[in-house]
PDB file of C-alpha atoms in Angstrom:
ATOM      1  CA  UNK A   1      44.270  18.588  -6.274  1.00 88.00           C
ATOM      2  CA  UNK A   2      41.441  16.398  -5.027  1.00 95.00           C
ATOM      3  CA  UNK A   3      40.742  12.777  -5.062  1.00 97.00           C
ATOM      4  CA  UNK A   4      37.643  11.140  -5.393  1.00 97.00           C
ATOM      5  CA  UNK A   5      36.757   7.569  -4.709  1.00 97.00           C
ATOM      6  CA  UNK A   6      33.669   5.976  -4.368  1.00 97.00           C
ATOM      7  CA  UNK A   7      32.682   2.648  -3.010  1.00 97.00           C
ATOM      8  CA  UNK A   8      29.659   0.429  -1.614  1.00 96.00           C
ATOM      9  CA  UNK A   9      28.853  -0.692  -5.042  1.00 93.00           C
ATOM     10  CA  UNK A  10      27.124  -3.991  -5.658  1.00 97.00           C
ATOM     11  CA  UNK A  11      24.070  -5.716  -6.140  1.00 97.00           C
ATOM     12  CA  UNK A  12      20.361  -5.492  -5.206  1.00 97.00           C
ATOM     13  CA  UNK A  13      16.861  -6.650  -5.605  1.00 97.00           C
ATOM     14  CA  UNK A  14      14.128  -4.522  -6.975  1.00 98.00           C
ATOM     15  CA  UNK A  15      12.855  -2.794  -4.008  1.00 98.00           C
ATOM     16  CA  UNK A  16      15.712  -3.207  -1.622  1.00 98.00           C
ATOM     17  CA  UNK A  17      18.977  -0.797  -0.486  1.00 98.00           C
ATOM     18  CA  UNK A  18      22.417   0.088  -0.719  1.00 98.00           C
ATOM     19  CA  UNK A  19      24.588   2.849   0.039  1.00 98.00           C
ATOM     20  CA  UNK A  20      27.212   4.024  -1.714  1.00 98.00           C
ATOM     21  CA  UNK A  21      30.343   6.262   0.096  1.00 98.00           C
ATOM     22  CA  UNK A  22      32.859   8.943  -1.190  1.00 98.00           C
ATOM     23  CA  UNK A  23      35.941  10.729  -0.018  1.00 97.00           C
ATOM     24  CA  UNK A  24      37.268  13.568  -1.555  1.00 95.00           C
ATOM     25  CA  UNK A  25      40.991  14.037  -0.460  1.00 95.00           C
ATOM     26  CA  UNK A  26      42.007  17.144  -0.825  1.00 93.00           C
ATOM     27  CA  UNK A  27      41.391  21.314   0.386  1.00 93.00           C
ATOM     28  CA  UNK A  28      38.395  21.652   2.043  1.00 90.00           C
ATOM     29  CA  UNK A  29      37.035  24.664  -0.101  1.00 91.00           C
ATOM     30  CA  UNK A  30      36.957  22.616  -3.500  1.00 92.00           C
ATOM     31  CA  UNK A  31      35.013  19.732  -1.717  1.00 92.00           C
ATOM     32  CA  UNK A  32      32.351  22.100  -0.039  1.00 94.00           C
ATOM     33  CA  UNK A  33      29.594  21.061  -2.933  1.00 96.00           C
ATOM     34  CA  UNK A  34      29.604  17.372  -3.687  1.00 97.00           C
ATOM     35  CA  UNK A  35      27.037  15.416  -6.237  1.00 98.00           C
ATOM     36  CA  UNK A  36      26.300  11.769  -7.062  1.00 98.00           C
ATOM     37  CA  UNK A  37      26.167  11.002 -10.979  1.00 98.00           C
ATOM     38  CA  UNK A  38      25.346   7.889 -12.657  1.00 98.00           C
ATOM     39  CA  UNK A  39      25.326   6.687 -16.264  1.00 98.00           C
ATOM     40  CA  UNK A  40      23.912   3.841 -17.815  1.00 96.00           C
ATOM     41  CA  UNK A  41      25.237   2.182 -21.239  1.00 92.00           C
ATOM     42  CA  UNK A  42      24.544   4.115 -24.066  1.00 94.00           C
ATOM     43  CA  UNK A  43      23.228   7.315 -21.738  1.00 96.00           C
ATOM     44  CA  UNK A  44      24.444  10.272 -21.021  1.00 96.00           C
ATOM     45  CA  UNK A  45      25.884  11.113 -17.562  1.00 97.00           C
ATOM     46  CA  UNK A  46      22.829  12.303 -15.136  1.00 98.00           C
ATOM     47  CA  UNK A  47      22.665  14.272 -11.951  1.00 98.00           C
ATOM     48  CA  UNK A  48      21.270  12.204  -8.979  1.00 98.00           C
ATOM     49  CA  UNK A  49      21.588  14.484  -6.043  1.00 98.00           C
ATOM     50  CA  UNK A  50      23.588  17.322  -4.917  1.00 98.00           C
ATOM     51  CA  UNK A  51      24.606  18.447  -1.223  1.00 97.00           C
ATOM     52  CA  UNK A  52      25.278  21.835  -0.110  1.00 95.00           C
ATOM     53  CA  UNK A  53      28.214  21.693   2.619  1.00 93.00           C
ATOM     54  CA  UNK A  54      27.733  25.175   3.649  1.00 90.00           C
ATOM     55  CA  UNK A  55      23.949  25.300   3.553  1.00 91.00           C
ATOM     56  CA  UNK A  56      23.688  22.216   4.466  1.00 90.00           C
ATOM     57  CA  UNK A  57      21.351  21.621   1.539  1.00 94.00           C
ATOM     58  CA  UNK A  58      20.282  18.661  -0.935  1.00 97.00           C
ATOM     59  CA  UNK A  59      18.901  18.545  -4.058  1.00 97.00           C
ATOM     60  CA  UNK A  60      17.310  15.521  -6.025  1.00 98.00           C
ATOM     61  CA  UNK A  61      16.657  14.269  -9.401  1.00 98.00           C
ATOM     62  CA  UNK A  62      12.990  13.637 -10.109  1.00 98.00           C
ATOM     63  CA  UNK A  63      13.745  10.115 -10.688  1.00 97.00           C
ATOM     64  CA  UNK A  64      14.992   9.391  -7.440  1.00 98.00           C
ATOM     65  CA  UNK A  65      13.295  12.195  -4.945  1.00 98.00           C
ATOM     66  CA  UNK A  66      11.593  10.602  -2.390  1.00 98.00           C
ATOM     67  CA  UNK A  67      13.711   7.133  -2.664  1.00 98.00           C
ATOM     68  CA  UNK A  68      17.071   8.167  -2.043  1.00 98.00           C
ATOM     69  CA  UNK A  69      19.306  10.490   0.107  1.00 98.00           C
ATOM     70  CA  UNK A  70      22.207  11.643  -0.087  1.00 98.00           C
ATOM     71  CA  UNK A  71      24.624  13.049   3.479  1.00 97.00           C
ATOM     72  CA  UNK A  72      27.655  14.027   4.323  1.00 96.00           C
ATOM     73  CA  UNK A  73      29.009  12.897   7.785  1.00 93.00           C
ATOM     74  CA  UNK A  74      31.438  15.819   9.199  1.00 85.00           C
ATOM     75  CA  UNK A  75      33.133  13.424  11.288  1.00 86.00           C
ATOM     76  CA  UNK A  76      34.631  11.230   8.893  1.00 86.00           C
ATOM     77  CA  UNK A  77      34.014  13.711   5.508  1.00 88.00           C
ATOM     78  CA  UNK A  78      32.468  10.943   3.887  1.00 95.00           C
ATOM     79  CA  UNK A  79      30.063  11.672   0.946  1.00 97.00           C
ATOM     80  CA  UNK A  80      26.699   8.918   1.327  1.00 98.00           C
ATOM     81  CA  UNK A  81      23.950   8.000  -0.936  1.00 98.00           C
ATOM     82  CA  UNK A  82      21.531   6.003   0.676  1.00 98.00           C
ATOM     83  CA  UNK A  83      19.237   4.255  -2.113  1.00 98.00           C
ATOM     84  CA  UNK A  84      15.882   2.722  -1.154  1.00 98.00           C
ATOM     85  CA  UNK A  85      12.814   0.868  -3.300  1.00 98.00           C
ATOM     86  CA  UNK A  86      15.712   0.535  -5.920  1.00 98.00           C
ATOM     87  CA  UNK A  87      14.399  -0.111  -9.225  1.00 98.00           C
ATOM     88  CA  UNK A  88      15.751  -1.472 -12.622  1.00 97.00           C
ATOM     89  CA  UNK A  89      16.478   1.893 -13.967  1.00 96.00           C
ATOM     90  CA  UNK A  90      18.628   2.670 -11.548  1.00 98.00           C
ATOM     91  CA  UNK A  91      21.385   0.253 -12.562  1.00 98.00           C
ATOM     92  CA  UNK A  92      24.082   2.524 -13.633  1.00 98.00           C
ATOM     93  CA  UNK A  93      27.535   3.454 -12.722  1.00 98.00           C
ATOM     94  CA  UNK A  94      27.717   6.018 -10.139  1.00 98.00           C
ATOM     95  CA  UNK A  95      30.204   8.473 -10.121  1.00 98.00           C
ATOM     96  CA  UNK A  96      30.719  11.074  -7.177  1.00 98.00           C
ATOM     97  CA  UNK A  97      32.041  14.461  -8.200  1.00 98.00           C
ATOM     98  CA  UNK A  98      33.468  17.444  -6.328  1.00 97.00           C
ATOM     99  CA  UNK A  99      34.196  21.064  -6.397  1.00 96.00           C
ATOM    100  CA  UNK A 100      33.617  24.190  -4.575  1.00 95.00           C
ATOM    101  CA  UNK A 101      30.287  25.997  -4.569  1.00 93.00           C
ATOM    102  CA  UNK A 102      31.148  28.926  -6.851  1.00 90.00           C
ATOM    103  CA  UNK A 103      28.305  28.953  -9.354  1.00 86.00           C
ATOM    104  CA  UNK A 104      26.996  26.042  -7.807  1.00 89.00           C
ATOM    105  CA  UNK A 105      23.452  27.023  -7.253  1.00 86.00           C
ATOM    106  CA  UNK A 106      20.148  25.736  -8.284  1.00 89.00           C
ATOM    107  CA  UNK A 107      20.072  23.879 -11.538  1.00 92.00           C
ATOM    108  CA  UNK A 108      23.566  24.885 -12.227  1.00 94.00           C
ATOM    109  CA  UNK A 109      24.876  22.097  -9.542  1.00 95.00           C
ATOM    110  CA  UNK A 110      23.210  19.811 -11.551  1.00 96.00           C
ATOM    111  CA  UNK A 111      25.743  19.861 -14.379  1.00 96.00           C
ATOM    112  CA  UNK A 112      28.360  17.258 -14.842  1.00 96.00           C
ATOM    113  CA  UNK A 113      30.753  20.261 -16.442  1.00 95.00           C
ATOM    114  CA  UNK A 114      30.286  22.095 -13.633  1.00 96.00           C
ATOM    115  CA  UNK A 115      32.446  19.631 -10.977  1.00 97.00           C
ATOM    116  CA  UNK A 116      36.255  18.918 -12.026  1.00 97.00           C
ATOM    117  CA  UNK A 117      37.073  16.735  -9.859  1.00 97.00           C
ATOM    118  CA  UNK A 118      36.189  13.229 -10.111  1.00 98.00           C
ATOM    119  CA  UNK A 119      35.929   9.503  -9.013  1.00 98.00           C
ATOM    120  CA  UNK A 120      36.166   6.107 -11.049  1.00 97.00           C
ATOM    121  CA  UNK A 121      32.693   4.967 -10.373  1.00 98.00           C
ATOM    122  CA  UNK A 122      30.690   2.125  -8.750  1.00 98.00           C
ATOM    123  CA  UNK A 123      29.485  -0.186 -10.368  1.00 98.00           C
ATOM    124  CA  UNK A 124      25.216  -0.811  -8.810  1.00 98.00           C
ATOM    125  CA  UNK A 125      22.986  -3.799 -10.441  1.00 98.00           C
ATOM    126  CA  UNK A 126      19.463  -4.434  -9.662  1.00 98.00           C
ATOM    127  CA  UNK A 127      17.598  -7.347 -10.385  1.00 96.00           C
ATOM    128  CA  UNK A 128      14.055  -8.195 -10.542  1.00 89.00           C
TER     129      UNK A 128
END
């Protein structure tokens, strides 16, 4: 029912940027709450950030509050996570999920069974 892919992937320095895009194809009302995952080898799948369509809200991870931020342009429906001062740790694969905002709320949005639909990942490396 919806598509997800992700791109922007790639490599960085410790301390610089990239920004990673997604589109979700498909109805409107089961891409109205949109997250950014990422997993690292041997990890479990993590909540980055979460975004709100309807209240226009976000939501961060600890780990990354304050460094990244994620948007959603209304023009183009494009998902964006816009990742600053990277560090080591946040070499992963990111994964941008989708789904409607029932039960989304609070904590709950930050729970990778809570989206079904999902994209292949990007791949993000940072070096020191």
């Amino acid at each position: 029912q919806v598509q997800v892919v992700e791109s922007g992937g790639g490599s960085a320095q410790a301390g610089g940027s990239l920004t990673l895009s997604c589109v979700a194809d498909g109805p409107y009302f089961l891409t109205v709450c949109m997250a950014w995952f990422r997993q690292s080898p041997g990890k479990a799948r993590e909540a980055v950030a979460t975004f709100n369509t309807h209240l226009k809200a976000q939501a961060y991870a600890n780990s990354v509050k304050g460094r990244f931020t994620i948007s959603r342009d209304a023009i183009n429906d494009t998902l964006y996570l816009h990742m600053n001062s990277l560090q080591r740790d946040d070499a992963a694969t990111y994964f941008c999920a989708a789904e409607s905002c029932t039960g989304l709320h609070g904590a709950l949005a930050f729970l990778e069974g809570r989206y079904r639909f999902w994209g292949q990942g990007t791949q993000v490396t940072v070096s020191s």
